[in-house]
Short mmCIF file of C-alpha atoms in Angstrom, two decimals:
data_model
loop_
_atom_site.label_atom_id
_atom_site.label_comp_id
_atom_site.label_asym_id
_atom_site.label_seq_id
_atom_site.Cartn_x
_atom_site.Cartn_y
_atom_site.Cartn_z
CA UNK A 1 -0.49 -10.07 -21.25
CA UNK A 2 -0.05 -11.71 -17.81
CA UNK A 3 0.28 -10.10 -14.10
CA UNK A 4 1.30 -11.91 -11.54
CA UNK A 5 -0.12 -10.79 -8.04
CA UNK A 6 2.29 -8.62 -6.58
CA UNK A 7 2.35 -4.89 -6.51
CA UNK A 8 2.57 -3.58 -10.24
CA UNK A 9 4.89 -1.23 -11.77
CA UNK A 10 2.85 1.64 -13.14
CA UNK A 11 0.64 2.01 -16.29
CA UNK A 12 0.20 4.43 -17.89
CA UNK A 13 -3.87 5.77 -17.96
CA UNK A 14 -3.57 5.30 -22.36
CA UNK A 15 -2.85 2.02 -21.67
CA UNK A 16 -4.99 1.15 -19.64
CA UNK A 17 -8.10 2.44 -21.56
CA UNK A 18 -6.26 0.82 -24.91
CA UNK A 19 -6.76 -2.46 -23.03
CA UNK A 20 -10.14 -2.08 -22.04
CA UNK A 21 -11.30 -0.84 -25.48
CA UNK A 22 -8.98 -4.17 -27.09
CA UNK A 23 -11.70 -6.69 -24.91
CA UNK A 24 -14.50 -4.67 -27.16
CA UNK A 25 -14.91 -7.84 -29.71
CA UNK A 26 -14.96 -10.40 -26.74
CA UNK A 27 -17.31 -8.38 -24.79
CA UNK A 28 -19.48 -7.93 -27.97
CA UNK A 29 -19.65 -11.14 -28.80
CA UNK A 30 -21.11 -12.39 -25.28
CA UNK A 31 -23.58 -9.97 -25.21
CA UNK A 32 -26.53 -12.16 -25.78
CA UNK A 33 -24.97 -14.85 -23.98
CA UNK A 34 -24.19 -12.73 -20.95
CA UNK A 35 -28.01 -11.92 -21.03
CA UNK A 36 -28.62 -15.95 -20.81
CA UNK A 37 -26.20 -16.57 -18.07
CA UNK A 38 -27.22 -13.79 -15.52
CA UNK A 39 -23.76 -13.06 -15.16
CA UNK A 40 -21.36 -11.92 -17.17
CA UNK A 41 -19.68 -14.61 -19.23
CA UNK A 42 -16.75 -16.12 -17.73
CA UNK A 43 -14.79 -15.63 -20.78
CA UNK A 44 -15.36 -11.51 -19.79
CA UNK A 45 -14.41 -11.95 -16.49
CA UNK A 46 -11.28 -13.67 -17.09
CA UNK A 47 -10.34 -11.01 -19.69
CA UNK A 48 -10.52 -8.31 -17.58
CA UNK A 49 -8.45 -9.86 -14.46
CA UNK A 50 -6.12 -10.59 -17.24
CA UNK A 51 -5.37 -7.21 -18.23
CA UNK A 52 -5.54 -5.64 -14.83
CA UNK A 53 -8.63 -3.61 -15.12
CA UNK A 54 -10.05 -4.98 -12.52
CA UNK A 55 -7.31 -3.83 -9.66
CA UNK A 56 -7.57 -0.17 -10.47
CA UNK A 57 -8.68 0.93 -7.38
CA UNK A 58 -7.06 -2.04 -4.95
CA UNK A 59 -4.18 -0.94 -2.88
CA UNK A 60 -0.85 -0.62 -4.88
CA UNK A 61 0.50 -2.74 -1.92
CA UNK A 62 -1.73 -5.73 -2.81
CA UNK A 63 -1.11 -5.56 -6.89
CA UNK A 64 -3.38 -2.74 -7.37
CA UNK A 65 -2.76 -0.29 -10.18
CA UNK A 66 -2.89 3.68 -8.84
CA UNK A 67 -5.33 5.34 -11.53
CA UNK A 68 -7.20 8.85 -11.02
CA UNK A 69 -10.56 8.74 -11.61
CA UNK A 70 -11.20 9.40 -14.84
CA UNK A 71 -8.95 6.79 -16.12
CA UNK A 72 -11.00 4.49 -14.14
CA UNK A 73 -14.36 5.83 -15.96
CA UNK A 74 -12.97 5.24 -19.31
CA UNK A 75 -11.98 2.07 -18.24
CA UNK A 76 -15.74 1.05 -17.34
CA UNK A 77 -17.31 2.85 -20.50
CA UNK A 78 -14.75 1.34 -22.60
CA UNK A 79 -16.01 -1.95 -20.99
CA UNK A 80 -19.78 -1.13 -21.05
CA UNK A 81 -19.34 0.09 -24.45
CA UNK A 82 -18.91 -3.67 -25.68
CA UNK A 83 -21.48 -5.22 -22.82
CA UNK A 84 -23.38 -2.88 -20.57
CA UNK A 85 -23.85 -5.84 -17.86
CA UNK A 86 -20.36 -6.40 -17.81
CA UNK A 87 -19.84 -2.22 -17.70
CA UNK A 88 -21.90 -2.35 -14.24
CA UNK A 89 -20.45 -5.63 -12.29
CA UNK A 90 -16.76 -3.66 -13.43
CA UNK A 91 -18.47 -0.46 -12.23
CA UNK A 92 -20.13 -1.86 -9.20
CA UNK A 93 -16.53 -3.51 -7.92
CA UNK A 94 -14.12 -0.72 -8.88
CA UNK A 95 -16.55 1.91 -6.85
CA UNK A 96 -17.15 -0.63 -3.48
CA UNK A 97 -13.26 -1.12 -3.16
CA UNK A 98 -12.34 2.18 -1.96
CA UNK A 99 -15.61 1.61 0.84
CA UNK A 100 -12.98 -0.54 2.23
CA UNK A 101 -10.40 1.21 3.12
CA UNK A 102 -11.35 2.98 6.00
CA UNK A 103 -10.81 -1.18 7.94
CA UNK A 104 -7.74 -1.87 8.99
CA UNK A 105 -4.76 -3.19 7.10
CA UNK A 106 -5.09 -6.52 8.71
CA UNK A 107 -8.66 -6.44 6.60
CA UNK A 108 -7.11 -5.27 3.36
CA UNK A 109 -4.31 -7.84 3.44
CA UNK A 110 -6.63 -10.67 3.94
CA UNK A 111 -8.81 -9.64 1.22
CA UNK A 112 -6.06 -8.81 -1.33
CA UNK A 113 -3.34 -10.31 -0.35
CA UNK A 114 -2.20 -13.17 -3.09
CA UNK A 115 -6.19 -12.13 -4.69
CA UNK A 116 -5.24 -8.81 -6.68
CA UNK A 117 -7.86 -9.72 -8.91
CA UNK A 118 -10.71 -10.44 -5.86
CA UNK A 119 -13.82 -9.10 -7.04
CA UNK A 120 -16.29 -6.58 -4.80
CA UNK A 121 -19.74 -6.09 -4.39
CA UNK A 122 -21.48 -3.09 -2.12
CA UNK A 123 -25.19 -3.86 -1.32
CA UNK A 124 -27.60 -1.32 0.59
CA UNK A 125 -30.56 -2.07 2.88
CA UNK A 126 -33.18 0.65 4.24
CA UNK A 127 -34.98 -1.93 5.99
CA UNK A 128 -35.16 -5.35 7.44
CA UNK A 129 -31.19 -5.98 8.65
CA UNK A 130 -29.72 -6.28 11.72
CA UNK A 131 -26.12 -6.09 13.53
CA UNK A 132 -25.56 -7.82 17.23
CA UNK A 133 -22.08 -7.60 19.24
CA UNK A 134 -20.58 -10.28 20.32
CA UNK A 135 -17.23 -11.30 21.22
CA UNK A 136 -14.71 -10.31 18.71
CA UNK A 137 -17.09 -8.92 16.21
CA UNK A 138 -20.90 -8.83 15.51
CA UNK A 139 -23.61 -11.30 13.86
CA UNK A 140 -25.56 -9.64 11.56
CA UNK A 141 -29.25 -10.60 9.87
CA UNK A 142 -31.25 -9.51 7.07
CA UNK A 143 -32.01 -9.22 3.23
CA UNK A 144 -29.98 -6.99 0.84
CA UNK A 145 -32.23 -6.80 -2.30
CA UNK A 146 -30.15 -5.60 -5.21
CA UNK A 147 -26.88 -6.95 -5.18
CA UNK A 148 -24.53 -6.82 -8.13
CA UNK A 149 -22.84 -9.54 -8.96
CA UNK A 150 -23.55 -11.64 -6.39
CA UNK A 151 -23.21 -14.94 -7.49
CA UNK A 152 -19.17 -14.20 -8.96
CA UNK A 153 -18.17 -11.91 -6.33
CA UNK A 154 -15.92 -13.13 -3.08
CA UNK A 155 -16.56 -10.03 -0.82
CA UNK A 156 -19.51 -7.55 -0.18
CA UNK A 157 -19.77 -4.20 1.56
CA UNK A 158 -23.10 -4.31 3.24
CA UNK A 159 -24.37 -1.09 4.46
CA UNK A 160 -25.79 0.49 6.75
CA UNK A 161 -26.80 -2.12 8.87
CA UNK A 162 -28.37 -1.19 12.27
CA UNK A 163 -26.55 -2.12 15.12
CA UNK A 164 -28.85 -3.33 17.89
CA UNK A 165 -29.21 -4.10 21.81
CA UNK A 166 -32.37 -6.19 21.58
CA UNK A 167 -35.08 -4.07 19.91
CA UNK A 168 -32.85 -0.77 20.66
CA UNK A 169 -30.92 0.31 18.19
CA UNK A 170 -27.30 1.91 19.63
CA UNK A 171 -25.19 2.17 16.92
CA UNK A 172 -24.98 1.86 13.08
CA UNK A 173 -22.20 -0.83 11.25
CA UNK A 174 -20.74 -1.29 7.38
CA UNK A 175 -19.51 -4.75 6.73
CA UNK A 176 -17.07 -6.12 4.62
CA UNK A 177 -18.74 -10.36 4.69
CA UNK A 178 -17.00 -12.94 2.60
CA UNK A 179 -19.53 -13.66 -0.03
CA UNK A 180 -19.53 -17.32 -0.11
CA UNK A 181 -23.37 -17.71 -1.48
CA UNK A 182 -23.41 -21.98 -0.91
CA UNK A 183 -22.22 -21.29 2.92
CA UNK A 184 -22.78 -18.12 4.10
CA UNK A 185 -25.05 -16.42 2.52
CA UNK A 186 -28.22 -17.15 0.77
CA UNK A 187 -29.07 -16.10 -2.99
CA UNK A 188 -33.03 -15.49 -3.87
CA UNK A 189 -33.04 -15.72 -7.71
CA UNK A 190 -35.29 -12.27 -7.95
CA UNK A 191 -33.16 -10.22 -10.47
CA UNK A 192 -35.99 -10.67 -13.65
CA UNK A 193 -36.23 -7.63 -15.11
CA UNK A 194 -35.84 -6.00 -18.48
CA UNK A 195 -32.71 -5.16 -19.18
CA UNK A 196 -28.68 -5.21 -16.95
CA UNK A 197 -29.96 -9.32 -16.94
CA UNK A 198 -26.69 -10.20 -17.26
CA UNK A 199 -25.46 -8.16 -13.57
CA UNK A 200 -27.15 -11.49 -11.45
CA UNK A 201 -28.61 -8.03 -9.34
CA UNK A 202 -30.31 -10.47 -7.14
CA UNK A 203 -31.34 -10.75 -3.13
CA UNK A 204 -28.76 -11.63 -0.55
CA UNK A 205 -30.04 -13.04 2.40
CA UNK A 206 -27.88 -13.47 5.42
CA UNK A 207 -28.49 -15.33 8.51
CA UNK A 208 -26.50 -14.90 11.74
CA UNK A 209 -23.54 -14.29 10.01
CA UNK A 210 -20.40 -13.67 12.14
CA UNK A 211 -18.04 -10.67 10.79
CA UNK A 212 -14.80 -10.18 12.60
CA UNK A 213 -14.21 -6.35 14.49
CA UNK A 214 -11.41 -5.53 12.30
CA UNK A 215 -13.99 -6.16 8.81
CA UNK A 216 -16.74 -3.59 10.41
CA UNK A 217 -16.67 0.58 10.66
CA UNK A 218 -18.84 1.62 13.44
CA UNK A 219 -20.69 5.37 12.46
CA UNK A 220 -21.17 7.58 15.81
CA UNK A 221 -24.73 9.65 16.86
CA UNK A 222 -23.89 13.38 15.52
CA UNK A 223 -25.79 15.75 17.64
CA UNK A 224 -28.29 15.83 15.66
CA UNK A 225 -29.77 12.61 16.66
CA UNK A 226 -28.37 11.25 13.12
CA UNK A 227 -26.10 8.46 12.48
CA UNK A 228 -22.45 9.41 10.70
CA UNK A 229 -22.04 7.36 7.90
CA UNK A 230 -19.18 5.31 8.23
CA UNK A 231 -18.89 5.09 4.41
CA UNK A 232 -18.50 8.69 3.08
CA UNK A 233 -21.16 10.77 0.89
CA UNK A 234 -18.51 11.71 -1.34
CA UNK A 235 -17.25 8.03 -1.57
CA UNK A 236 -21.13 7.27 -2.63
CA UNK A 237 -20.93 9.52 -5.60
CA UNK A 238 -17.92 8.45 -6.59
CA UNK A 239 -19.30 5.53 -6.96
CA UNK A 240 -22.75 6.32 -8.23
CA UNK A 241 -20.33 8.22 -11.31
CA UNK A 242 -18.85 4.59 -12.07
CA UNK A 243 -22.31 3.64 -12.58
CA UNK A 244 -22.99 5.86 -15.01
CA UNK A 245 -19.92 5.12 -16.63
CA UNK A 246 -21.25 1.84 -17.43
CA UNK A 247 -24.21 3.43 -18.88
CA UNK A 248 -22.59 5.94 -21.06
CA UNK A 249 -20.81 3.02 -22.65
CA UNK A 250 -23.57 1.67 -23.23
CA UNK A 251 -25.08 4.47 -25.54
CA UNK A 252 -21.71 4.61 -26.67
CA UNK A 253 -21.91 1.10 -27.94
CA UNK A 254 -25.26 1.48 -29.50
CA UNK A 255 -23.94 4.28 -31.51
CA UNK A 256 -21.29 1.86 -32.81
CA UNK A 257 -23.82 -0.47 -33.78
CA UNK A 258 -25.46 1.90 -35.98
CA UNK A 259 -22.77 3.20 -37.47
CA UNK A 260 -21.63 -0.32 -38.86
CA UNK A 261 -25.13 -0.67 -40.06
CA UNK A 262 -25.36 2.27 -41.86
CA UNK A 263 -22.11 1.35 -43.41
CA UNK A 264 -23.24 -1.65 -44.62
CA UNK A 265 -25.65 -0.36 -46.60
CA UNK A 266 -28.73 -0.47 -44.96
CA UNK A 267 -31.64 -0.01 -46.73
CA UNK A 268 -34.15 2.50 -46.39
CA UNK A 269 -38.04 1.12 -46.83
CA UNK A 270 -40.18 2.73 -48.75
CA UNK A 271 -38.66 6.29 -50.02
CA UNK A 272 -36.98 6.93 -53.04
CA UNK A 273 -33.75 6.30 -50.67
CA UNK A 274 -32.09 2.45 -51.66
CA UNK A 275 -29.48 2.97 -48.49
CA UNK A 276 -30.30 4.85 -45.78
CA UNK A 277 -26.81 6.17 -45.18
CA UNK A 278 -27.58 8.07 -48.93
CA UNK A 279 -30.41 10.27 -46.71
CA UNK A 280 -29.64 14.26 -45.07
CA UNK A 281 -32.10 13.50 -42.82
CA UNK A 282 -30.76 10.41 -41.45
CA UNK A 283 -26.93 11.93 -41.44
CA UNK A 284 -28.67 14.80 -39.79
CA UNK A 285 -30.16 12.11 -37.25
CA UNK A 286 -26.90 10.47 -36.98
CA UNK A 287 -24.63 13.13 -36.40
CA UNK A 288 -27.28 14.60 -33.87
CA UNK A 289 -27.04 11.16 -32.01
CA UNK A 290 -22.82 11.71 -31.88
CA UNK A 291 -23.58 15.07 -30.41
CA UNK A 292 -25.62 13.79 -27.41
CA UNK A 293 -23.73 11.23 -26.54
CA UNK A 294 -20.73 13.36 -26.83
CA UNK A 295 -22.20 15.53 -24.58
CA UNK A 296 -22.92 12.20 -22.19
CA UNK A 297 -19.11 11.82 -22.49
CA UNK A 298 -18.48 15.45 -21.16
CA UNK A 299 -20.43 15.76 -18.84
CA UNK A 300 -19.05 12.17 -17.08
CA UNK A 301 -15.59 13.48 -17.52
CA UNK A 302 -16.00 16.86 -16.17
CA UNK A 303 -17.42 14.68 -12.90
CA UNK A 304 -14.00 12.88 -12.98
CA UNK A 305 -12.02 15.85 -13.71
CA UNK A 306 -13.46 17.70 -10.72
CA UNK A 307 -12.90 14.66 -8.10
CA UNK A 308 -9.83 14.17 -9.37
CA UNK A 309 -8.70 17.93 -8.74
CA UNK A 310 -10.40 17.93 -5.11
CA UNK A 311 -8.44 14.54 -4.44
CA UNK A 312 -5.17 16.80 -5.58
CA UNK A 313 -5.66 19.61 -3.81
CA UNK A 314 -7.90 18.26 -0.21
CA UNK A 315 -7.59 14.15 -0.17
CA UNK A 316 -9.44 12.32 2.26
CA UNK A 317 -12.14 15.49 2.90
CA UNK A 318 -15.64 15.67 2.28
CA UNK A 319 -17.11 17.59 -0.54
CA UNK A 320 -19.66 20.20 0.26
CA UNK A 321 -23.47 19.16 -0.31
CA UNK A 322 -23.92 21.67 -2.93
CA UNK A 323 -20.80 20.34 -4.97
CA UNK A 324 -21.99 16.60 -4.27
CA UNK A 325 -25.87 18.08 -5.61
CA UNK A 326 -23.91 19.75 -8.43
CA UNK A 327 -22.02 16.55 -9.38
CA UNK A 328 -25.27 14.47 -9.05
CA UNK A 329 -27.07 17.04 -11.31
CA UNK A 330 -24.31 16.36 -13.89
CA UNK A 331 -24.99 12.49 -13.70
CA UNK A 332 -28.54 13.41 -14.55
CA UNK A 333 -27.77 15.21 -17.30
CA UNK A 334 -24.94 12.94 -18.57
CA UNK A 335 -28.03 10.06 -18.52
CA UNK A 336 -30.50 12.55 -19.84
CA UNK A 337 -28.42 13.08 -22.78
CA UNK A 338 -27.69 9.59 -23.45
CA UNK A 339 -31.14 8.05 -23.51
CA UNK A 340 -31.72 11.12 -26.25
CA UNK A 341 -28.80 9.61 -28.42
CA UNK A 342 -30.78 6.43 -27.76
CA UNK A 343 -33.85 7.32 -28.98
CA UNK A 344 -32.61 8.66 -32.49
CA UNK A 345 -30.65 5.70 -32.42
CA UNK A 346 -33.47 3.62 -32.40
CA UNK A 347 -35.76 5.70 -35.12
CA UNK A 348 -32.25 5.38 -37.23
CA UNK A 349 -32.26 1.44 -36.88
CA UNK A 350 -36.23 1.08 -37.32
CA UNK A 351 -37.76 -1.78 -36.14
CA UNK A 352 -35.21 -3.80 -37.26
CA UNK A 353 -32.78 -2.33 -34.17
CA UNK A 354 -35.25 -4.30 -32.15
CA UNK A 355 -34.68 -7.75 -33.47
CA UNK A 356 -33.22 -10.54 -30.94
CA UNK A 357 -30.24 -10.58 -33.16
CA UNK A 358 -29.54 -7.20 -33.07
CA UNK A 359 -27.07 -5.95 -30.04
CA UNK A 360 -28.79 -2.19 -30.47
CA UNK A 361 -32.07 -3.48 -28.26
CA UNK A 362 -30.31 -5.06 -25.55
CA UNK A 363 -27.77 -1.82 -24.91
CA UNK A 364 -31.28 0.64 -24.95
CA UNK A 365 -32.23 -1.99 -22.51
CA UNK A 366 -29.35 -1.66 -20.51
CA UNK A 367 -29.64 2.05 -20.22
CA UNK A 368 -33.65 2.15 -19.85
CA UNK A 369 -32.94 0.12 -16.58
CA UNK A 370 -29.70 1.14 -15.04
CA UNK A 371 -30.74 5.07 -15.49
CA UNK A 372 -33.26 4.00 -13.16
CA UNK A 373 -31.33 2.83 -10.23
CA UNK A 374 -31.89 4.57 -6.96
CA UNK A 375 -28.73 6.09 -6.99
CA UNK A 376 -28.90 8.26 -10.17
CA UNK A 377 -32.88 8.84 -9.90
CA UNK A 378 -33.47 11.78 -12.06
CA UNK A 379 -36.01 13.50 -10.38
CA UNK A 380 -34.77 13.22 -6.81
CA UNK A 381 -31.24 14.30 -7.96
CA UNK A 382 -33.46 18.10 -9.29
CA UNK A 383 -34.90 18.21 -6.23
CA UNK A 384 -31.59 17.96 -4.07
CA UNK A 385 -29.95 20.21 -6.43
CA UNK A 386 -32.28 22.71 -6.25
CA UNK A 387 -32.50 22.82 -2.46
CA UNK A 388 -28.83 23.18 -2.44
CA UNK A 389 -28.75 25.83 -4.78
CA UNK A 390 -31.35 27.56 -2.59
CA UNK A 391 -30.15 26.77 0.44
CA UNK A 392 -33.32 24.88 1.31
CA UNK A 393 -31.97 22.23 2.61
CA UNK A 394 -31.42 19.85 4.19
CA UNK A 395 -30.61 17.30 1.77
CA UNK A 396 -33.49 14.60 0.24
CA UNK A 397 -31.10 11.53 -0.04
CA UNK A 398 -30.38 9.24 3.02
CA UNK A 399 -26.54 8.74 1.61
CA UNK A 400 -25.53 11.69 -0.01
#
């Protein structure tokens, strides 16, 4: 299956999930080696610019493919499904492209056009970064600690970056910087952490870089003293939904894993039991693991479902914060309900599911870590939810 680089004719959504859930042996299969790279193998990477999944949200004028958005998070947790690492750097671009297309065309077709397949990486900073005019554009400084992908992407949305007139700030900026990590910008090897290892989330430092005007969205002052956010709250959890994606796949995957296990016989140590398949209480187990992540499955979906419908009926508007809270509350749940499904996973495998060898440790990894991100934060998301609910507002979150 080859594309060439101009605009696609249209695919159908079955299709498109069909070929995402066909890279499920290759994906599989790199897991561990994925996990030794940093990255995702290149072999995964190359599979999914081969089958278009990685243009699904690029403009149809570039070689994009027009998907709604729950196509696009089947797509990742078909992907995550077979290697949660790869799940989130597919995640991670297919939610920062749309970030982009508030610049100008002149941006978009320099990005994508003839490089349908360009890969892109958003990046946050609270602290610590700095935009300067000058002519034609602005220089900006600064370190952008978690960045996705990193070392295989070729652009980054870095945001919000504070826009200054010596130590004064006057202004606020997103970026869209070619990443070009031996020229431009610096990569600190700091991603060492449990579990996503293969998503190379490491720092990005940047030193008076120069970014064009017509590759930077300048927010205004509301009246409230705060600054508009050039890149949208709803756009943020849009994106913080193909996150989870990722995630769900992975319990998704893990439930594969012991389902071919128990197939195979498995034994059960010391009962009366010789396979542990032959057990009510470990069908009971089983099928209670199904449910939950079932119900992880839902709950995603009904998040697509419902941006999908508000994109029908009132494109290009904000949501409300309460509907944003609500959404976010369903992303907790959705997590919630998968790290369950992990958990009897886990008691179903025994200590045997936590062998190198055995793929079922490194997707519980996966999810342990990624359902920690800032973004889908459990306990903040309650809070929020509940002072929307209440009207108690304003809102906890700094992007939402």
């Amino acid at each position: 299956m080859s594309l060439d680089s101009t605009t696609q004719a249209p695919v159908a959504p079955e299709e498109l999930v069909a070929r995402a859930r066909g890279l499920l042996p290759l994906l599989r299969e790199n897991m561990a080696r994925t996990d030794e790279l940093g990255n995702p193998a290149p072999e995964n990477i190359a599979a999914l610019k081969e089958a278009g999944l990685l243009r699904v949200t690029n403009p149809v004028a570039y070689g994009g493919i027009s998907t709604t958005m729950r196509t696009q998070l089947e797509i990742i947790s078909e992907v995550g499904r077979g290697c949660a690492s790869t799940g989130w750097i597919t995640a991670n671009h297919i939610g920062s492209v749309p970030f982009a297309f508030a610049l100008p065309e002149k941006a978009l077709k320099e990005v994508f056009d003839g490089h349908p397949d360009a890969i892109v990486l958003s990046a946050g900073a609270l602290s610590g970064t700095r935009a300067e005019r000058v002519d034609g554009g602005v220089v900006i400084s600064g370190r952008f600690p978690f960045a996705s992908g990193c070392e295989i992407s070729d652009w980054a949305v870095l945001a919000p970056i504070p826009l200054m007139e010596g130590d004064r700030q006057v202004g606020m900026v997103d970026v869209l910087a070619p990443l070009v990590p031996l020229r431009d910008i610096v990569i600190e090897q700091t991603w060492q952490v449990a579990g996503l290892t293969g998503t190379g989330t490491h720092a990005m430092v940047v030193d008076d870089l120069f970014v064009p005007d017509h590759f930077i969205l300048y927010a205004e002052q509301d009246p409230d003293g705060r600054w508009e956010k050039a890149v949208s709250p709803t756009e943020l959890v849009q994106g913080n939904t193909h996150s989870l994606a990722s995630l769900v796949g992975a319990a998704r995957g893990a439930l594969d894993v012991v389902r071919e296990q128990l197939a195979k016989r498995k034994p059960l140590s010391y009962t009366t039991y010789a396979h542990a398949v032959d057990s009510p209480a470990i069908q009971l187990w089983f099928a209670q693991a199904a449910h939950l992540v079932d119900t992880a499955v839902l709950h995603m979906t009904a998040i697509a479902d419902g941006f999908d419908a508000h994109t029908a009926a009132a494109p290009h508007t904000e949501l409300p914060w309460e509907e944003r809270a609500r959404i976010r509350m369903h992303q907790a749940t959705a997590l919630q309900r998968a790290k369950e499904a992990m958990q009897k996973l886990l008691d179903i495998a025994g200590t045997g599911g936590f062998a190198l060898s055995n793929p079922l440790q490194q997707y519980w990894r996966d999810l342990e870590i990624g359902s920690r991100h800032g973004m889908l934060y459990q306990p903040a998301i309650v809070e929020d939810y509940s002072r929307a609910l209440l009207d108690a507002g304003p809102t906890i979150s700094l992007y939402h």
